[in-house]
Coordinates of N, CA and C in Angstrom, one line a residue:
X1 N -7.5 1.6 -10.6 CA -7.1 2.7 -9.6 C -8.0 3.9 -9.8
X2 N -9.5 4.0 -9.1 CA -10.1 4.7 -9.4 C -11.4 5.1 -8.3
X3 N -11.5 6.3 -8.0 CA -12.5 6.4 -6.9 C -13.9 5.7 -7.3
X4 N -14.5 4.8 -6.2 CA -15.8 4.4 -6.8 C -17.4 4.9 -6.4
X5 N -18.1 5.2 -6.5 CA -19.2 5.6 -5.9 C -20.3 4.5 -6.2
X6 N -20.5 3.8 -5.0 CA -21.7 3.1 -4.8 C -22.9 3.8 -5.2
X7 N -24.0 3.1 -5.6 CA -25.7 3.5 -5.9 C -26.4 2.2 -5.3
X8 N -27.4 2.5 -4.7 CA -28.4 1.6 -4.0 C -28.2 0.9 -2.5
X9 N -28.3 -0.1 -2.1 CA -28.4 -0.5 -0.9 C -26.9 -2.0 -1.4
X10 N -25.8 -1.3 0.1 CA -25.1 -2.5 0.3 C -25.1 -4.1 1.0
X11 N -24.8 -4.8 0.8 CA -24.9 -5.8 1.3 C -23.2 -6.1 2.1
X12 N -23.2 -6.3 3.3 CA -21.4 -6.2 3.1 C -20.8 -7.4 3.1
X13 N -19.8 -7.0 2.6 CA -19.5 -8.6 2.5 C -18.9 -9.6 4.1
X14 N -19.3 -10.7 3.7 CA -19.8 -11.1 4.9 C -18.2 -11.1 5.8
X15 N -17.3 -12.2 5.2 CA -16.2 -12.3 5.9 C -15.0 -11.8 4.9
X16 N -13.7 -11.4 5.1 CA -12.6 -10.7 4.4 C -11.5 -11.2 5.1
X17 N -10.3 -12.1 4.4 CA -9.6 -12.5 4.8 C -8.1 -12.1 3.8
X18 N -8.2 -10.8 2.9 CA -7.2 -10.7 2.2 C -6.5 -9.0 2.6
X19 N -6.1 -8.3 1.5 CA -5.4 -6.9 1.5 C -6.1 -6.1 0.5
X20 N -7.1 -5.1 0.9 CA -7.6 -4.4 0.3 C -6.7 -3.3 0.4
X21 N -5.7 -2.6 -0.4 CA -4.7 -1.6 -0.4 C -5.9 -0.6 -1.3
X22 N -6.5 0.4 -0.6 CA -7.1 1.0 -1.8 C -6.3 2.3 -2.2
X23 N -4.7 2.6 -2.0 CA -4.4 3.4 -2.9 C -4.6 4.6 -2.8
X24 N -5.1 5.2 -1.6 CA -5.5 6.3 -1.3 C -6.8 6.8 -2.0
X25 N -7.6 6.1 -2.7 CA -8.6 6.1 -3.5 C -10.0 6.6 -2.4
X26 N -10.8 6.6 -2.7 CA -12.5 7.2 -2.3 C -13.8 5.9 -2.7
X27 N -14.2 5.5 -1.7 CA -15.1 4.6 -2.0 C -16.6 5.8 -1.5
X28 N -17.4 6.3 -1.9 CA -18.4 7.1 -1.2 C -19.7 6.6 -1.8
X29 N -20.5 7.0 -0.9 CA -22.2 6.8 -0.9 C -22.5 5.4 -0.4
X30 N -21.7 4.8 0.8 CA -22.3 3.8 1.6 C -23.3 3.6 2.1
X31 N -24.3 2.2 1.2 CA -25.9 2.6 2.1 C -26.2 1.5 2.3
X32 N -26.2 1.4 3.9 CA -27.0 -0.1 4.5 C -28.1 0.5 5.0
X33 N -29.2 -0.3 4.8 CA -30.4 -0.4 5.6 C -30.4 -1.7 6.7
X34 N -30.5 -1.6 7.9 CA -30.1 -2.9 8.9 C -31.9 -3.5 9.2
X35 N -32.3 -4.5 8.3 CA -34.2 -4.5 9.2 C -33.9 -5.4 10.6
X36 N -35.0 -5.9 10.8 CA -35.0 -6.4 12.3 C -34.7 -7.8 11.8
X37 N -34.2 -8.2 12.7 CA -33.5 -9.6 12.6 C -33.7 -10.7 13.8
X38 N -33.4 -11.7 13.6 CA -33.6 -12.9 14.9 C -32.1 -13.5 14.5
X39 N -31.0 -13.0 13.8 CA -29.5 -13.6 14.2 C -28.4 -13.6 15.7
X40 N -28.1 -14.7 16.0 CA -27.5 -14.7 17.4 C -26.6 -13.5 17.7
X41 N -25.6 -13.0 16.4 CA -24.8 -11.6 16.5 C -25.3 -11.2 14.9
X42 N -24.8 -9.7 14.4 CA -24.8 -9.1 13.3 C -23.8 -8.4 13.0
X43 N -23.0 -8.3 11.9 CA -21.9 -7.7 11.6 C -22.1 -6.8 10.5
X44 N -22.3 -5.5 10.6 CA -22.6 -3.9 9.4 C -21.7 -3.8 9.1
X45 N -21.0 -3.3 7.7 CA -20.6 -2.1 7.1 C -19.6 -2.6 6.4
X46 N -19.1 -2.0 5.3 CA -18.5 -2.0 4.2 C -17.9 -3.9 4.0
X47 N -17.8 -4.1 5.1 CA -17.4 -5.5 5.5 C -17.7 -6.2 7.0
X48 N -18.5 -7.3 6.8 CA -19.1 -7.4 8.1 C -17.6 -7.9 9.2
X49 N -16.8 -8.8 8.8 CA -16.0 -9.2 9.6 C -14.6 -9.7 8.5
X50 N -14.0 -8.4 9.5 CA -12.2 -8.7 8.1 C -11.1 -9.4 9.7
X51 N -10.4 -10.3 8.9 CA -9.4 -11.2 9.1 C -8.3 -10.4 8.5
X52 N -8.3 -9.8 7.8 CA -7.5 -9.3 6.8 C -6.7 -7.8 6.9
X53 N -6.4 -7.5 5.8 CA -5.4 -5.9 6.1 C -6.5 -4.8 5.5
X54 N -7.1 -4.1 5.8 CA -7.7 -2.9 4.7 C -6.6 -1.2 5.3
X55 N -6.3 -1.0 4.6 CA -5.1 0.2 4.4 C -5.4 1.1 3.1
X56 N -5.1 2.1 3.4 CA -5.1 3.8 2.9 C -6.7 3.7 1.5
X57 N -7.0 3.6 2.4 CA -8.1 4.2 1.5 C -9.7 5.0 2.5
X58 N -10.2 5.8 1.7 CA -10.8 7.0 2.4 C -13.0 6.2 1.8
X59 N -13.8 6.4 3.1 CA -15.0 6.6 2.4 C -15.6 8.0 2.8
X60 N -16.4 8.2 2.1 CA -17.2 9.5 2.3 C -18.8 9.0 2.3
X61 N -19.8 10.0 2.5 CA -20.9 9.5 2.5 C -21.5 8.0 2.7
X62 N -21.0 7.9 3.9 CA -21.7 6.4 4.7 C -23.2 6.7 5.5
X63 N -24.0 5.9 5.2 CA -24.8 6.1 5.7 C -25.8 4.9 5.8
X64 N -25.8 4.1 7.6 CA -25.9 3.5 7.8 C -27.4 3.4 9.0
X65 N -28.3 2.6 8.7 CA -29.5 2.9 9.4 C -29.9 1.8 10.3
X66 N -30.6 1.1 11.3 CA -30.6 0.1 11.7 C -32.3 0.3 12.7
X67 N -33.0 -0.4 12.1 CA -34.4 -0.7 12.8 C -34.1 -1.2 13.9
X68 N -35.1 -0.3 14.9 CA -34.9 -0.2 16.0 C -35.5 -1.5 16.6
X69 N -36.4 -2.0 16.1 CA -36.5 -3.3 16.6 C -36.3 -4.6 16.3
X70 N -35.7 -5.5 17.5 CA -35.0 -6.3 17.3 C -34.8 -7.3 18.6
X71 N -34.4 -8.9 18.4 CA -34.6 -9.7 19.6 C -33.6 -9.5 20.5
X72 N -33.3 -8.6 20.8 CA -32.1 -8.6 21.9 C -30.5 -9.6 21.4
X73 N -30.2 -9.3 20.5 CA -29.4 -10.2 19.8 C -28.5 -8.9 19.4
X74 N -26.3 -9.0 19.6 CA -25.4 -8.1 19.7 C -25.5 -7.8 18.1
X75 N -25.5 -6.7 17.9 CA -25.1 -6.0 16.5 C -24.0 -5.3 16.5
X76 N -23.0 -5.8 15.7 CA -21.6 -4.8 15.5 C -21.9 -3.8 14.2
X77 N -21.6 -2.8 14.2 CA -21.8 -1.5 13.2 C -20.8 -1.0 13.1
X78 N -19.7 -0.7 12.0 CA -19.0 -0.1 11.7 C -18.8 0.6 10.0
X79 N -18.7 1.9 10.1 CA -18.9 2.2 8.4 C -17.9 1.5 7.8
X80 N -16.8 0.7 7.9 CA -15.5 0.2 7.4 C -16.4 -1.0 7.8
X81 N -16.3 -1.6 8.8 CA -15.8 -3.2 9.4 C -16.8 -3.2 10.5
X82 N -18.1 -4.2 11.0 CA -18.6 -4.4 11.7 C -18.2 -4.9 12.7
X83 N -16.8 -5.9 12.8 CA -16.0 -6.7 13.8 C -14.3 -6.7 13.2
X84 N -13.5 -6.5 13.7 CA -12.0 -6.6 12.9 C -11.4 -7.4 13.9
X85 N -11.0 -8.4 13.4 CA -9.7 -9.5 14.1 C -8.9 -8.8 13.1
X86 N -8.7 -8.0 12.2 CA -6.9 -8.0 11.1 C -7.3 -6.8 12.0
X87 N -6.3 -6.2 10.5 CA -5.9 -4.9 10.7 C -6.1 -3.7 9.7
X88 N -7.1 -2.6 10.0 CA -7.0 -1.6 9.4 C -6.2 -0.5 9.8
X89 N -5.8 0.4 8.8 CA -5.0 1.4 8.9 C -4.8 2.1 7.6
X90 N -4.5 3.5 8.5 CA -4.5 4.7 7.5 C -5.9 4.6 6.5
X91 N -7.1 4.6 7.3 CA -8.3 4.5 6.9 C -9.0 6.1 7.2
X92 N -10.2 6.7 6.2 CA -10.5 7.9 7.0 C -12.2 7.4 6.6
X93 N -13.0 7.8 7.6 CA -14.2 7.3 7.0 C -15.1 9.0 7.8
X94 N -16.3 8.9 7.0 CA -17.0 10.3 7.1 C -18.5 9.6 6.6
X95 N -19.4 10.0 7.8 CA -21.3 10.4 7.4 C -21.7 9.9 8.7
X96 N -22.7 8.8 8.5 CA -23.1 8.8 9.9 C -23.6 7.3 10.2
X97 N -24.0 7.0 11.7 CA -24.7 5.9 11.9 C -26.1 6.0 12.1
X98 N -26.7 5.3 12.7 CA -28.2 5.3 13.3 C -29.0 4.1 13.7
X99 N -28.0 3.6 15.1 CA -28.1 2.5 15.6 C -28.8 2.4 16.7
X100 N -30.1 2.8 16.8 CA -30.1 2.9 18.5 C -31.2 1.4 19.0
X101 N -30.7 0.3 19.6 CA -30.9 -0.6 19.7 C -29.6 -1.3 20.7
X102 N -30.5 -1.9 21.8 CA -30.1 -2.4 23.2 C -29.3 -3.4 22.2
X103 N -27.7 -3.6 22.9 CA -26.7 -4.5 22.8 C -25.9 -4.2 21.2
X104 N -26.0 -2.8 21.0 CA -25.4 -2.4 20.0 C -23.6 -1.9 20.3
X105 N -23.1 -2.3 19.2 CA -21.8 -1.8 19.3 C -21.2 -1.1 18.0
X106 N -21.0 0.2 18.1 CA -20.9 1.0 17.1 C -19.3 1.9 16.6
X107 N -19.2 2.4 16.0 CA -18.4 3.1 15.5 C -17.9 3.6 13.8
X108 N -17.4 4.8 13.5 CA -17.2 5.2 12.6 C -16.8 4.7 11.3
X109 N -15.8 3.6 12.1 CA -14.4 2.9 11.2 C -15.1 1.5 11.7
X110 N -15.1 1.4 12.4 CA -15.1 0.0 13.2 C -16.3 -0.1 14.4
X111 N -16.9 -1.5 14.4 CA -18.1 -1.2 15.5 C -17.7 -2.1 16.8
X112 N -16.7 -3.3 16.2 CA -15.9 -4.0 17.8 C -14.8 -4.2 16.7
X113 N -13.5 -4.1 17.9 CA -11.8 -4.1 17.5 C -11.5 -5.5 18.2
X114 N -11.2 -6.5 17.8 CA -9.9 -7.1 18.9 C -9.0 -6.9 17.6
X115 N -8.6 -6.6 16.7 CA -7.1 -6.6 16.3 C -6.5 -5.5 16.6
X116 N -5.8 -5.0 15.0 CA -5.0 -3.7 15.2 C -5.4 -2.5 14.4
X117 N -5.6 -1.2 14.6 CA -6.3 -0.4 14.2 C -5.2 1.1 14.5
X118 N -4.3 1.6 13.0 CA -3.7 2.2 12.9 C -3.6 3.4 12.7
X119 N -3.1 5.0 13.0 CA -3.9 5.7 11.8 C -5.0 6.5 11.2
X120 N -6.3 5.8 12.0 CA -7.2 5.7 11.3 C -8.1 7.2 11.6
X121 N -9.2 7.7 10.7 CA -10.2 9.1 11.4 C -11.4 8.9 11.0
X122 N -11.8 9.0 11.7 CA -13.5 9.3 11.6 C -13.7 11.1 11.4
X123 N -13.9 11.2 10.6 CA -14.1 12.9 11.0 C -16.1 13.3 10.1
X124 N -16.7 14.5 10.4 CA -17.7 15.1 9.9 C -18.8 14.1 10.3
X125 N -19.1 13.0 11.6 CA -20.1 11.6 11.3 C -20.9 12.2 12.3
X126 N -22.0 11.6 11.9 CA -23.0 11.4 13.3 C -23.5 10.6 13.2
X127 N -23.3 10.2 14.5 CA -23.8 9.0 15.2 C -24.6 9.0 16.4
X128 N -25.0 8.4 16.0 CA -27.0 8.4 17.2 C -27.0 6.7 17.7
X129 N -26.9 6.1 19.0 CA -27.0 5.1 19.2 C -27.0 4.5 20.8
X130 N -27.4 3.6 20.9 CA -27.5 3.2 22.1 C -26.3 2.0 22.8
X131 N -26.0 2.2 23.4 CA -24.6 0.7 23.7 C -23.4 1.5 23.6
X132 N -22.4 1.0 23.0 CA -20.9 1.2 23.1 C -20.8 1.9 21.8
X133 N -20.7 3.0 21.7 CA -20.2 4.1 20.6 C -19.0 4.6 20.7
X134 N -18.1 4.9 19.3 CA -17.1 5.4 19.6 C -17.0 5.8 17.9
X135 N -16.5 7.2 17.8 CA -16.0 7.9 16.6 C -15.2 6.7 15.4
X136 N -14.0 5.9 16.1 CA -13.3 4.9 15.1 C -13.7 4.1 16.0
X137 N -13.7 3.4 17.3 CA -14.4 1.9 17.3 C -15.3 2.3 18.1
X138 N -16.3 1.3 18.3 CA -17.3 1.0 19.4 C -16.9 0.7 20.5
X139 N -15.9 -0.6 20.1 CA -15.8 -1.3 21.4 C -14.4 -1.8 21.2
X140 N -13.7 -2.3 22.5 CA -12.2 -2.7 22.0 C -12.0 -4.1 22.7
X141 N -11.8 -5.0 22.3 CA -12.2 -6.5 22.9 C -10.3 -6.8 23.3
X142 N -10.3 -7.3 24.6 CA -8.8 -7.8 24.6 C -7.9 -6.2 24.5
X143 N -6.6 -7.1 24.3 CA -5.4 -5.9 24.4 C -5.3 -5.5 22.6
X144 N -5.4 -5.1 22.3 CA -5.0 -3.9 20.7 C -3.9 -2.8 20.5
X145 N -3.3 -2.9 19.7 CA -2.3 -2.1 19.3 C -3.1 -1.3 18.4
X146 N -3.7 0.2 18.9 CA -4.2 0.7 17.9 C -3.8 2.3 18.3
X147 N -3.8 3.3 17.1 CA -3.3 4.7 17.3 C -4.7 5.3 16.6
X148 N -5.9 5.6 16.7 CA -7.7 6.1 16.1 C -7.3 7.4 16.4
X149 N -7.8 8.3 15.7 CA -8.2 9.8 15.7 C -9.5 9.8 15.2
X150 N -10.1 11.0 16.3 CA -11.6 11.1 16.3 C -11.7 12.5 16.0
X151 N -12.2 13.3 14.8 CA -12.7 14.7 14.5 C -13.8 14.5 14.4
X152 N -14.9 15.3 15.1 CA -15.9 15.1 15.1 C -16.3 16.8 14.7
X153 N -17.4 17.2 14.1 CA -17.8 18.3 14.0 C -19.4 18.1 14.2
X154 N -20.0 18.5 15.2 CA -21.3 18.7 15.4 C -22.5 19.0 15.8

């Protein structure tokens, strides 16, 4: 039970299918570098694709970058969760993106929703990008039960 602070370049994990309760805890200094790729879709950030619950936990200093070139192939970006079928909530995430690349889907918390998304803030981020941007999601697939607050200062 203890705030963590990443060093170096993340890799996220690819798929999450459990309950990350972080306790109101601090995960900070998120760093993806995204290079150019030839995959059919791509899933960014702390977790490329959760099935799963992530609840009360806070990041700070995310900072996520994405080379601009690339084969026309959909990239989900999110500082939390690149794609969410589960459910996050009572999440607060803070820094920035830097996606600007045709068929991008972006956001603070989340870069595409089809699940549930509770709660949740993006606050202090900037985000620079091309496609579907949104403070907590990018994009919202289907019908969702979600309550997102967006603070932006910038």
């Amino acid at each position: 039970n203890t705030n963590i602070s990443l060093s170096g370049k993340w890799s996220p994990i690819e798929k999450f299918s459990a309950t990350l309760d972080g306790g109101n805890k601090t995960i900070s200094n998120l760093r993806i570098d995204i290079a150019q790729s030839d995959s059919v879709a791509e899933y960014h950030g702390f977790i490329g694709k959760n099935y799963g619950t992530i609840k009360n936990l806070k990041f700070t200093g995310i900072n996520i970058i994405a080379n601009t070139h690339h084969t026309d192939k959909a990239i989900n970006v999110g500082g939390v969760v690149g794609y969410n079928y589960g459910t996050v909530r009572e999440v607060i995430a803070q820094g920035s993106l830097n996606c600007n690349r045709y068929m991008a889907s972006m956001g603070g918390i989340i870069g595409t929703n089809a699940g549930t998304v509770y709660r949740c803030t993006a606050q202090d981020y900037y985000i620079y990008g091309n496609g579907a941007v949104g403070f907590c999601e990018g994009a919202t697939i289907g019908s969702t039960s979600r309550t997102p607050t967006g603070l932006y200062n910038g």
